[in-house]
Structure formats: structure tokens, C-alpha cells
Amino acid sequence: MKRMKYILYILLISVLVTGCSIIDKEIKIESIANHKEIKEELKYGSIKMEFELLDGEDIRSFVVKKNKTYKFDIEYIITEGTLTLEFRDSKNNKLEEIVITEEEYKSELEKLKKENPKSGNIQIHTFGTTLNLTSSDNQIKVVLTGDNAKGKINIEW
């Protein structure tokens, strides 16, 4: 009987210790911008949005481990307007910012047309970048601010 109690205590302690270290695997929607025809997929480790119009601020947040470095793979294309992507901590301190404009899309499209004049219809599917961010506390906020933006963005970590 004492042996059984001992095993139960060890199991209880291991469950409590393990349970306390698990990160909440949920993305919270903190703010919603004005949208027109939006498709959005949210799961821990991935934010995907495609929109005909994004005007205003979309904020998505998730729990992280403090002082841990996270690698964010970002694919995007903005064909109209401007999209500002910010990463913030729980106190709204800016960790990183990327400004994406339609000019990037238009200038790359013109460049490809000049390089391949006989190609006909040229399409650009996405641009991409990678960011390594170290969390300053236990939360990262992804803030997408659109100024009449049309396009899509995929963020994975």
C-alpha cells in the first residue's frame, strides 16, 4: 500500500510539473479591422490571411516562452495599398516592423516583364522573408495594419 501511495505521489507531481510548463496553444483575436472578402486560418504556429480589402488594425496574439527566440517565416503579396506587419510584446512594445507596399509588387512585375518580354502574362505568387525574434515576455502580438490593402500573408513559426 505504501508503494502504491509513493507511485501515486510521483505521478501527481510529474503531472503538475508537466502541466505547468505547457504553453497555451491558442491564438487570440484582439482586434479586427475593416475587411472585404477575407479568408483567415488561425492555428498555433500559423496565421494565414487573404483579403480583398484590409483597412485598419488586425491583432492576433499567442503565448510564448520568455526570452526564447522564434523563427517566423513570412510569405506575402500586396497588390494594392500598404500593409504594415508589426510584432509586439504584451505591453505593445514593438519588436519588429515590416512595411509591405504595392510598389514592391509593381516594380518586380515590371522588372520581370522587361527581362522576359516574350513571356506574355507574368504572375508573381509571393514574396518572402524570415525573422528571428526573441520574446521579451510571455506573449507575442502580430499586428497587421492595412491601408486599403489587397493581398495575402502567411506567417509560420
mmCIF file with all atom_site columns, N, CA and C in Angstrom, residues 1-56:
data_model
loop_
_atom_site.group_PDB
_atom_site.id
_atom_site.type_symbol
_atom_site.label_atom_id
_atom_site.label_alt_id
_atom_site.label_comp_id
_atom_site.label_asym_id
_atom_site.label_entity_id
_atom_site.label_seq_id
_atom_site.pdbx_PDB_ins_code
_atom_site.Cartn_x
_atom_site.Cartn_y
_atom_site.Cartn_z
_atom_site.occupancy
_atom_site.B_iso_or_equiv
_atom_site.pdbx_formal_charge
_atom_site.auth_seq_id
_atom_site.auth_comp_id
_atom_site.auth_asym_id
_atom_site.auth_atom_id
_atom_site.pdbx_PDB_model_num
ATOM 1   N N  . MET A 1 1  ? 0.815   -1.195 0.000   1.00 0.00 ? 1  MET A N  1
ATOM 2   C CA . MET A 1 1  ? 0.000   0.000  0.000   1.00 0.00 ? 1  MET A CA 1
ATOM 3   C C  . MET A 1 1  ? 0.863   1.265  0.000   1.00 0.00 ? 1  MET A C  1
ATOM 4   N N  . LYS A 1 2  ? 1.949   1.246  0.793   1.00 0.00 ? 2  LYS A N  1
ATOM 5   C CA . LYS A 1 2  ? 2.839   2.401  0.822   1.00 0.00 ? 2  LYS A CA 1
ATOM 6   C C  . LYS A 1 2  ? 3.493   2.610  -0.535  1.00 0.00 ? 2  LYS A C  1
ATOM 7   N N  . ARG A 1 3  ? 3.815   1.515  -1.170  1.00 0.00 ? 3  ARG A N  1
ATOM 8   C CA . ARG A 1 3  ? 4.428   1.602  -2.502  1.00 0.00 ? 3  ARG A CA 1
ATOM 9   C C  . ARG A 1 3  ? 3.449   2.249  -3.491  1.00 0.00 ? 3  ARG A C  1
ATOM 10  N N  . MET A 1 4  ? 2.184   1.898  -3.413  1.00 0.00 ? 4  MET A N  1
ATOM 11  C CA . MET A 1 4  ? 1.157   2.454  -4.289  1.00 0.00 ? 4  MET A CA 1
ATOM 12  C C  . MET A 1 4  ? 1.013   3.957  -4.048  1.00 0.00 ? 4  MET A C  1
ATOM 13  N N  . LYS A 1 5  ? 1.011   4.381  -2.779  1.00 0.00 ? 5  LYS A N  1
ATOM 14  C CA . LYS A 1 5  ? 0.936   5.805  -2.454  1.00 0.00 ? 5  LYS A CA 1
ATOM 15  C C  . LYS A 1 5  ? 2.143   6.549  -3.017  1.00 0.00 ? 5  LYS A C  1
ATOM 16  N N  . TYR A 1 6  ? 3.292   5.965  -2.867  1.00 0.00 ? 6  TYR A N  1
ATOM 17  C CA . TYR A 1 6  ? 4.532   6.562  -3.367  1.00 0.00 ? 6  TYR A CA 1
ATOM 18  C C  . TYR A 1 6  ? 4.455   6.762  -4.885  1.00 0.00 ? 6  TYR A C  1
ATOM 19  N N  . ILE A 1 7  ? 3.978   5.765  -5.603  1.00 0.00 ? 7  ILE A N  1
ATOM 20  C CA . ILE A 1 7  ? 3.838   5.854  -7.066  1.00 0.00 ? 7  ILE A CA 1
ATOM 21  C C  . ILE A 1 7  ? 2.812   6.921  -7.430  1.00 0.00 ? 7  ILE A C  1
ATOM 22  N N  . LEU A 1 8  ? 1.703   6.975  -6.702  1.00 0.00 ? 8  LEU A N  1
ATOM 23  C CA . LEU A 1 8  ? 0.687   7.995  -6.974  1.00 0.00 ? 8  LEU A CA 1
ATOM 24  C C  . LEU A 1 8  ? 1.219   9.405  -6.729  1.00 0.00 ? 8  LEU A C  1
ATOM 25  N N  . TYR A 1 9  ? 2.001   9.592  -5.675  1.00 0.00 ? 9  TYR A N  1
ATOM 26  C CA . TYR A 1 9  ? 2.606   10.899 -5.415  1.00 0.00 ? 9  TYR A CA 1
ATOM 27  C C  . TYR A 1 9  ? 3.556   11.300 -6.544  1.00 0.00 ? 9  TYR A C  1
ATOM 28  N N  . ILE A 1 10 ? 4.343   10.374 -6.999  1.00 0.00 ? 10 ILE A N  1
ATOM 29  C CA . ILE A 1 10 ? 5.274   10.673 -8.103  1.00 0.00 ? 10 ILE A CA 1
ATOM 30  C C  . ILE A 1 10 ? 4.496   11.025 -9.366  1.00 0.00 ? 10 ILE A C  1
ATOM 31  N N  . LEU A 1 11 ? 3.449   10.270 -9.659  1.00 0.00 ? 11 LEU A N  1
ATOM 32  C CA . LEU A 1 11 ? 2.625   10.579 -10.831 1.00 0.00 ? 11 LEU A CA 1
ATOM 33  C C  . LEU A 1 11 ? 1.973   11.951 -10.698 1.00 0.00 ? 11 LEU A C  1
ATOM 34  N N  . LEU A 1 12 ? 1.453   12.257 -9.532  1.00 0.00 ? 12 LEU A N  1
ATOM 35  C CA . LEU A 1 12 ? 0.814   13.549 -9.305  1.00 0.00 ? 12 LEU A CA 1
ATOM 36  C C  . LEU A 1 12 ? 1.809   14.693 -9.474  1.00 0.00 ? 12 LEU A C  1
ATOM 37  N N  . ILE A 1 13 ? 2.975   14.561 -8.909  1.00 0.00 ? 13 ILE A N  1
ATOM 38  C CA . ILE A 1 13 ? 3.999   15.602 -9.032  1.00 0.00 ? 13 ILE A CA 1
ATOM 39  C C  . ILE A 1 13 ? 4.424   15.774 -10.484 1.00 0.00 ? 13 ILE A C  1
ATOM 40  N N  . SER A 1 14 ? 4.615   14.678 -11.209 1.00 0.00 ? 14 SER A N  1
ATOM 41  C CA . SER A 1 14 ? 5.037   14.802 -12.612 1.00 0.00 ? 14 SER A CA 1
ATOM 42  C C  . SER A 1 14 ? 3.949   15.430 -13.468 1.00 0.00 ? 14 SER A C  1
ATOM 43  N N  . VAL A 1 15 ? 2.681   15.116 -13.184 1.00 0.00 ? 15 VAL A N  1
ATOM 44  C CA . VAL A 1 15 ? 1.583   15.739 -13.930 1.00 0.00 ? 15 VAL A CA 1
ATOM 45  C C  . VAL A 1 15 ? 1.523   17.232 -13.634 1.00 0.00 ? 15 VAL A C  1
ATOM 46  N N  . LEU A 1 16 ? 1.669   17.605 -12.376 1.00 0.00 ? 16 LEU A N  1
ATOM 47  C CA . LEU A 1 16 ? 1.634   19.025 -12.018 1.00 0.00 ? 16 LEU A CA 1
ATOM 48  C C  . LEU A 1 16 ? 2.790   19.794 -12.642 1.00 0.00 ? 16 LEU A C  1
ATOM 49  N N  . VAL A 1 17 ? 3.977   19.247 -12.594 1.00 0.00 ? 17 VAL A N  1
ATOM 50  C CA . VAL A 1 17 ? 5.144   19.922 -13.171 1.00 0.00 ? 17 VAL A CA 1
ATOM 51  C C  . VAL A 1 17 ? 5.007   20.029 -14.677 1.00 0.00 ? 17 VAL A C  1
ATOM 52  N N  . THR A 1 18 ? 4.616   18.951 -15.329 1.00 0.00 ? 18 THR A N  1
ATOM 53  C CA . THR A 1 18 ? 4.454   18.968 -16.784 1.00 0.00 ? 18 THR A CA 1
ATOM 54  C C  . THR A 1 18 ? 3.316   19.890 -17.188 1.00 0.00 ? 18 THR A C  1
ATOM 55  N N  . GLY A 1 19 ? 2.217   19.842 -16.467 1.00 0.00 ? 19 GLY A N  1
ATOM 56  C CA . GLY A 1 19 ? 1.062   20.679 -16.784 1.00 0.00 ? 19 GLY A CA 1
ATOM 57  C C  . GLY A 1 19 ? 1.363   22.153 -16.675 1.00 0.00 ? 19 GLY A C  1
ATOM 58  N N  . CYS A 1 20 ? 2.216   22.545 -15.755 1.00 0.00 ? 20 CYS A N  1
ATOM 59  C CA . CYS A 1 20 ? 2.548   23.955 -15.567 1.00 0.00 ? 20 CYS A CA 1
ATOM 60  C C  . CYS A 1 20 ? 3.470   24.481 -16.654 1.00 0.00 ? 20 CYS A C  1
ATOM 61  N N  . SER A 1 21 ? 4.189   23.622 -17.325 1.00 0.00 ? 21 SER A N  1
ATOM 62  C CA . SER A 1 21 ? 5.142   24.093 -18.325 1.00 0.00 ? 21 SER A CA 1
ATOM 63  C C  . SER A 1 21 ? 4.574   24.100 -19.737 1.00 0.00 ? 21 SER A C  1
ATOM 64  N N  . ILE A 1 22 ? 3.365   23.622 -19.910 1.00 0.00 ? 22 ILE A N  1
ATOM 65  C CA . ILE A 1 22 ? 2.766   23.578 -21.242 1.00 0.00 ? 22 ILE A CA 1
ATOM 66  C C  . ILE A 1 22 ? 2.308   24.980 -21.636 1.00 0.00 ? 22 ILE A C  1
ATOM 67  N N  . ILE A 1 23 ? 2.631   25.379 -22.864 1.00 0.00 ? 23 ILE A N  1
ATOM 68  C CA . ILE A 1 23 ? 2.222   26.683 -23.388 1.00 0.00 ? 23 ILE A CA 1
ATOM 69  C C  . ILE A 1 23 ? 0.799   26.576 -23.925 1.00 0.00 ? 23 ILE A C  1
ATOM 70  N N  . ASP A 1 24 ? 0.017   27.594 -23.679 1.00 0.00 ? 24 ASP A N  1
ATOM 71  C CA . ASP A 1 24 ? -1.332  27.689 -24.220 1.00 0.00 ? 24 ASP A CA 1
ATOM 72  C C  . ASP A 1 24 ? -1.222  27.747 -25.740 1.00 0.00 ? 24 ASP A C  1
ATOM 73  N N  . LYS A 1 25 ? -1.730  26.743 -26.420 1.00 0.00 ? 25 LYS A N  1
ATOM 74  C CA . LYS A 1 25 ? -1.599  26.642 -27.879 1.00 0.00 ? 25 LYS A CA 1
ATOM 75  C C  . LYS A 1 25 ? -2.819  27.248 -28.577 1.00 0.00 ? 25 LYS A C  1
ATOM 76  N N  . GLU A 1 26 ? -3.089  28.496 -28.274 1.00 0.00 ? 26 GLU A N  1
ATOM 77  C CA . GLU A 1 26 ? -4.260  29.163 -28.826 1.00 0.00 ? 26 GLU A CA 1
ATOM 78  C C  . GLU A 1 26 ? -3.866  30.542 -29.339 1.00 0.00 ? 26 GLU A C  1
ATOM 79  N N  . ILE A 1 27 ? -4.479  30.945 -30.425 1.00 0.00 ? 27 ILE A N  1
ATOM 80  C CA . ILE A 1 27 ? -4.276  32.304 -30.930 1.00 0.00 ? 27 ILE A CA 1
ATOM 81  C C  . ILE A 1 27 ? -5.515  33.109 -30.557 1.00 0.00 ? 27 ILE A C  1
ATOM 82  N N  . LYS A 1 28 ? -5.287  34.240 -29.942 1.00 0.00 ? 28 LYS A N  1
ATOM 83  C CA . LYS A 1 28 ? -6.393  35.107 -29.529 1.00 0.00 ? 28 LYS A CA 1
ATOM 84  C C  . LYS A 1 28 ? -6.565  36.232 -30.546 1.00 0.00 ? 28 LYS A C  1
ATOM 85  N N  . ILE A 1 29 ? -7.813  36.541 -30.847 1.00 0.00 ? 29 ILE A N  1
ATOM 86  C CA . ILE A 1 29 ? -8.136  37.663 -31.724 1.00 0.00 ? 29 ILE A CA 1
ATOM 87  C C  . ILE A 1 29 ? -8.394  38.860 -30.820 1.00 0.00 ? 29 ILE A C  1
ATOM 88  N N  . GLU A 1 30 ? -7.509  39.854 -30.879 1.00 0.00 ? 30 GLU A N  1
ATOM 89  C CA . GLU A 1 30 ? -7.629  41.025 -30.005 1.00 0.00 ? 30 GLU A CA 1
ATOM 90  C C  . GLU A 1 30 ? -8.297  42.206 -30.689 1.00 0.00 ? 30 GLU A C  1
ATOM 91  N N  . SER A 1 31 ? -8.184  42.292 -32.003 1.00 0.00 ? 31 SER A N  1
ATOM 92  C CA . SER A 1 31 ? -8.749  43.425 -32.732 1.00 0.00 ? 31 SER A CA 1
ATOM 93  C C  . SER A 1 31 ? -9.034  42.991 -34.162 1.00 0.00 ? 31 SER A C  1
ATOM 94  N N  . ILE A 1 32 ? -10.120 43.506 -34.712 1.00 0.00 ? 32 ILE A N  1
ATOM 95  C CA . ILE A 1 32 ? -10.498 43.169 -36.084 1.00 0.00 ? 32 ILE A CA 1
ATOM 96  C C  . ILE A 1 32 ? -10.649 44.455 -36.886 1.00 0.00 ? 32 ILE A C  1
ATOM 97  N N  . ALA A 1 33 ? -9.968  44.511 -38.026 1.00 0.00 ? 33 ALA A N  1
ATOM 98  C CA . ALA A 1 33 ? -10.025 45.675 -38.915 1.00 0.00 ? 33 ALA A CA 1
ATOM 99  C C  . ALA A 1 33 ? -11.260 45.589 -39.810 1.00 0.00 ? 33 ALA A C  1
ATOM 100 N N  . ASN A 1 34 ? -11.422 46.604 -40.656 1.00 0.00 ? 34 ASN A N  1
ATOM 101 C CA . ASN A 1 34 ? -12.452 46.554 -41.688 1.00 0.00 ? 34 ASN A CA 1
ATOM 102 C C  . ASN A 1 34 ? -11.947 45.641 -42.797 1.00 0.00 ? 34 ASN A C  1
ATOM 103 N N  . HIS A 1 35 ? -12.774 44.664 -43.163 1.00 0.00 ? 35 HIS A N  1
ATOM 104 C CA . HIS A 1 35 ? -12.391 43.697 -44.186 1.00 0.00 ? 35 HIS A CA 1
ATOM 105 C C  . HIS A 1 35 ? -13.429 43.647 -45.291 1.00 0.00 ? 35 HIS A C  1
ATOM 106 N N  . LYS A 1 36 ? -12.968 43.207 -46.436 1.00 0.00 ? 36 LYS A N  1
ATOM 107 C CA . LYS A 1 36 ? -13.863 42.861 -47.530 1.00 0.00 ? 36 LYS A CA 1
ATOM 108 C C  . LYS A 1 36 ? -13.361 41.526 -48.058 1.00 0.00 ? 36 LYS A C  1
ATOM 109 N N  . GLU A 1 37 ? -14.223 40.543 -48.051 1.00 0.00 ? 37 GLU A N  1
ATOM 110 C CA . GLU A 1 37 ? -13.891 39.206 -48.544 1.00 0.00 ? 37 GLU A CA 1
ATOM 111 C C  . GLU A 1 37 ? -12.587 38.683 -47.945 1.00 0.00 ? 37 GLU A C  1
ATOM 112 N N  . ILE A 1 38 ? -12.620 38.374 -46.680 1.00 0.00 ? 38 ILE A N  1
ATOM 113 C CA . ILE A 1 38 ? -11.427 37.856 -46.005 1.00 0.00 ? 38 ILE A CA 1
ATOM 114 C C  . ILE A 1 38 ? -11.539 36.346 -45.804 1.00 0.00 ? 38 ILE A C  1
ATOM 115 N N  . LYS A 1 39 ? -10.414 35.673 -46.016 1.00 0.00 ? 39 LYS A N  1
ATOM 116 C CA . LYS A 1 39 ? -10.271 34.259 -45.664 1.00 0.00 ? 39 LYS A CA 1
ATOM 117 C C  . LYS A 1 39 ? -9.157  34.214 -44.632 1.00 0.00 ? 39 LYS A C  1
ATOM 118 N N  . GLU A 1 40 ? -9.432  33.602 -43.498 1.00 0.00 ? 40 GLU A N  1
ATOM 119 C CA . GLU A 1 40 ? -8.425  33.566 -42.438 1.00 0.00 ? 40 GLU A CA 1
ATOM 120 C C  . GLU A 1 40 ? -8.370  32.180 -41.817 1.00 0.00 ? 40 GLU A C  1
ATOM 121 N N  . GLU A 1 41 ? -7.144  31.676 -41.656 1.00 0.00 ? 41 GLU A N  1
ATOM 122 C CA . GLU A 1 41 ? -6.898  30.411 -40.960 1.00 0.00 ? 41 GLU A CA 1
ATOM 123 C C  . GLU A 1 41 ? -5.956  30.696 -39.804 1.00 0.00 ? 41 GLU A C  1
ATOM 124 N N  . LEU A 1 42 ? -6.385  30.344 -38.611 1.00 0.00 ? 42 LEU A N  1
ATOM 125 C CA . LEU A 1 42 ? -5.563  30.551 -37.418 1.00 0.00 ? 42 LEU A CA 1
ATOM 126 C C  . LEU A 1 42 ? -5.353  29.228 -36.710 1.00 0.00 ? 42 LEU A C  1
ATOM 127 N N  . LYS A 1 43 ? -4.112  28.919 -36.413 1.00 0.00 ? 43 LYS A N  1
ATOM 128 C CA . LYS A 1 43 ? -3.778  27.827 -35.510 1.00 0.00 ? 43 LYS A CA 1
ATOM 129 C C  . LYS A 1 43 ? -2.413  28.144 -34.934 1.00 0.00 ? 43 LYS A C  1
ATOM 130 N N  . TYR A 1 44 ? -2.124  27.606 -33.766 1.00 0.00 ? 44 TYR A N  1
ATOM 131 C CA . TYR A 1 44 ? -0.849  27.919 -33.138 1.00 0.00 ? 44 TYR A CA 1
ATOM 132 C C  . TYR A 1 44 ? 0.272   27.494 -34.079 1.00 0.00 ? 44 TYR A C  1
ATOM 133 N N  . GLY A 1 45 ? 1.120   28.448 -34.425 1.00 0.00 ? 45 GLY A N  1
ATOM 134 C CA . GLY A 1 45 ? 2.213   28.194 -35.359 1.00 0.00 ? 45 GLY A CA 1
ATOM 135 C C  . GLY A 1 45 ? 1.931   28.683 -36.766 1.00 0.00 ? 45 GLY A C  1
ATOM 136 N N  . SER A 1 46 ? 0.719   29.209 -37.006 1.00 0.00 ? 46 SER A N  1
ATOM 137 C CA . SER A 1 46 ? 0.372   29.628 -38.365 1.00 0.00 ? 46 SER A CA 1
ATOM 138 C C  . SER A 1 46 ? -0.776  30.640 -38.365 1.00 0.00 ? 46 SER A C  1
ATOM 139 N N  . ILE A 1 47 ? -0.552  31.746 -39.086 1.00 0.00 ? 47 ILE A N  1
ATOM 140 C CA . ILE A 1 47 ? -1.599  32.734 -39.349 1.00 0.00 ? 47 ILE A CA 1
ATOM 141 C C  . ILE A 1 47 ? -1.630  32.937 -40.857 1.00 0.00 ? 47 ILE A C  1
ATOM 142 N N  . LYS A 1 48 ? -2.786  32.683 -41.470 1.00 0.00 ? 48 LYS A N  1
ATOM 143 C CA . LYS A 1 48 ? -2.936  32.858 -42.913 1.00 0.00 ? 48 LYS A CA 1
ATOM 144 C C  . LYS A 1 48 ? -4.135  33.757 -43.169 1.00 0.00 ? 48 LYS A C  1
ATOM 145 N N  . MET A 1 49 ? -3.913  34.800 -43.980 1.00 0.00 ? 49 MET A N  1
ATOM 146 C CA . MET A 1 49 ? -4.994  35.721 -44.329 1.00 0.00 ? 49 MET A CA 1
ATOM 147 C C  . MET A 1 49 ? -4.920  36.055 -45.813 1.00 0.00 ? 49 MET A C  1
ATOM 148 N N  . GLU A 1 50 ? -6.081  36.115 -46.420 1.00 0.00 ? 50 GLU A N  1
ATOM 149 C CA . GLU A 1 50 ? -6.203  36.598 -47.796 1.00 0.00 ? 50 GLU A CA 1
ATOM 150 C C  . GLU A 1 50 ? -7.388  37.555 -47.801 1.00 0.00 ? 50 GLU A C  1
ATOM 151 N N  . PHE A 1 51 ? -7.210  38.733 -48.425 1.00 0.00 ? 51 PHE A N  1
ATOM 152 C CA . PHE A 1 51 ? -8.248  39.751 -48.325 1.00 0.00 ? 51 PHE A CA 1
ATOM 153 C C  . PHE A 1 51 ? -8.311  40.602 -49.590 1.00 0.00 ? 51 PHE A C  1
ATOM 154 N N  . GLU A 1 52 ? -9.534  41.021 -49.907 1.00 0.00 ? 52 GLU A N  1
ATOM 155 C CA . GLU A 1 52 ? -9.761  41.974 -50.996 1.00 0.00 ? 52 GLU A CA 1
ATOM 156 C C  . GLU A 1 52 ? -9.520  43.392 -50.498 1.00 0.00 ? 52 GLU A C  1
ATOM 157 N N  . LEU A 1 53 ? -9.788  43.612 -49.210 1.00 0.00 ? 53 LEU A N  1
ATOM 158 C CA . LEU A 1 53 ? -9.559  44.920 -48.605 1.00 0.00 ? 53 LEU A CA 1
ATOM 159 C C  . LEU A 1 53 ? -9.282  44.725 -47.124 1.00 0.00 ? 53 LEU A C  1
ATOM 160 N N  . LEU A 1 54 ? -8.197  45.302 -46.670 1.00 0.00 ? 54 LEU A N  1
ATOM 161 C CA . LEU A 1 54 ? -7.876  45.342 -45.245 1.00 0.00 ? 54 LEU A CA 1
ATOM 162 C C  . LEU A 1 54 ? -7.582  46.794 -44.922 1.00 0.00 ? 54 LEU A C  1
ATOM 163 N N  . ASP A 1 55 ? -8.421  47.366 -44.071 1.00 0.00 ? 55 ASP A N  1
ATOM 164 C CA . ASP A 1 55 ? -8.271  48.767 -43.699 1.00 0.00 ? 55 ASP A CA 1
ATOM 165 C C  . ASP A 1 55 ? -8.429  48.860 -42.185 1.00 0.00 ? 55 ASP A C  1
ATOM 166 N N  . GLY A 1 56 ? -7.356  49.176 -41.508 1.00 0.00 ? 56 GLY A N  1
ATOM 167 C CA . GLY A 1 56 ? -7.377  49.219 -40.053 1.00 0.00 ? 56 GLY A CA 1
ATOM 168 C C  . GLY A 1 56 ? -6.416  48.202 -39.475 1.00 0.00 ? 56 GLY A C  1
#
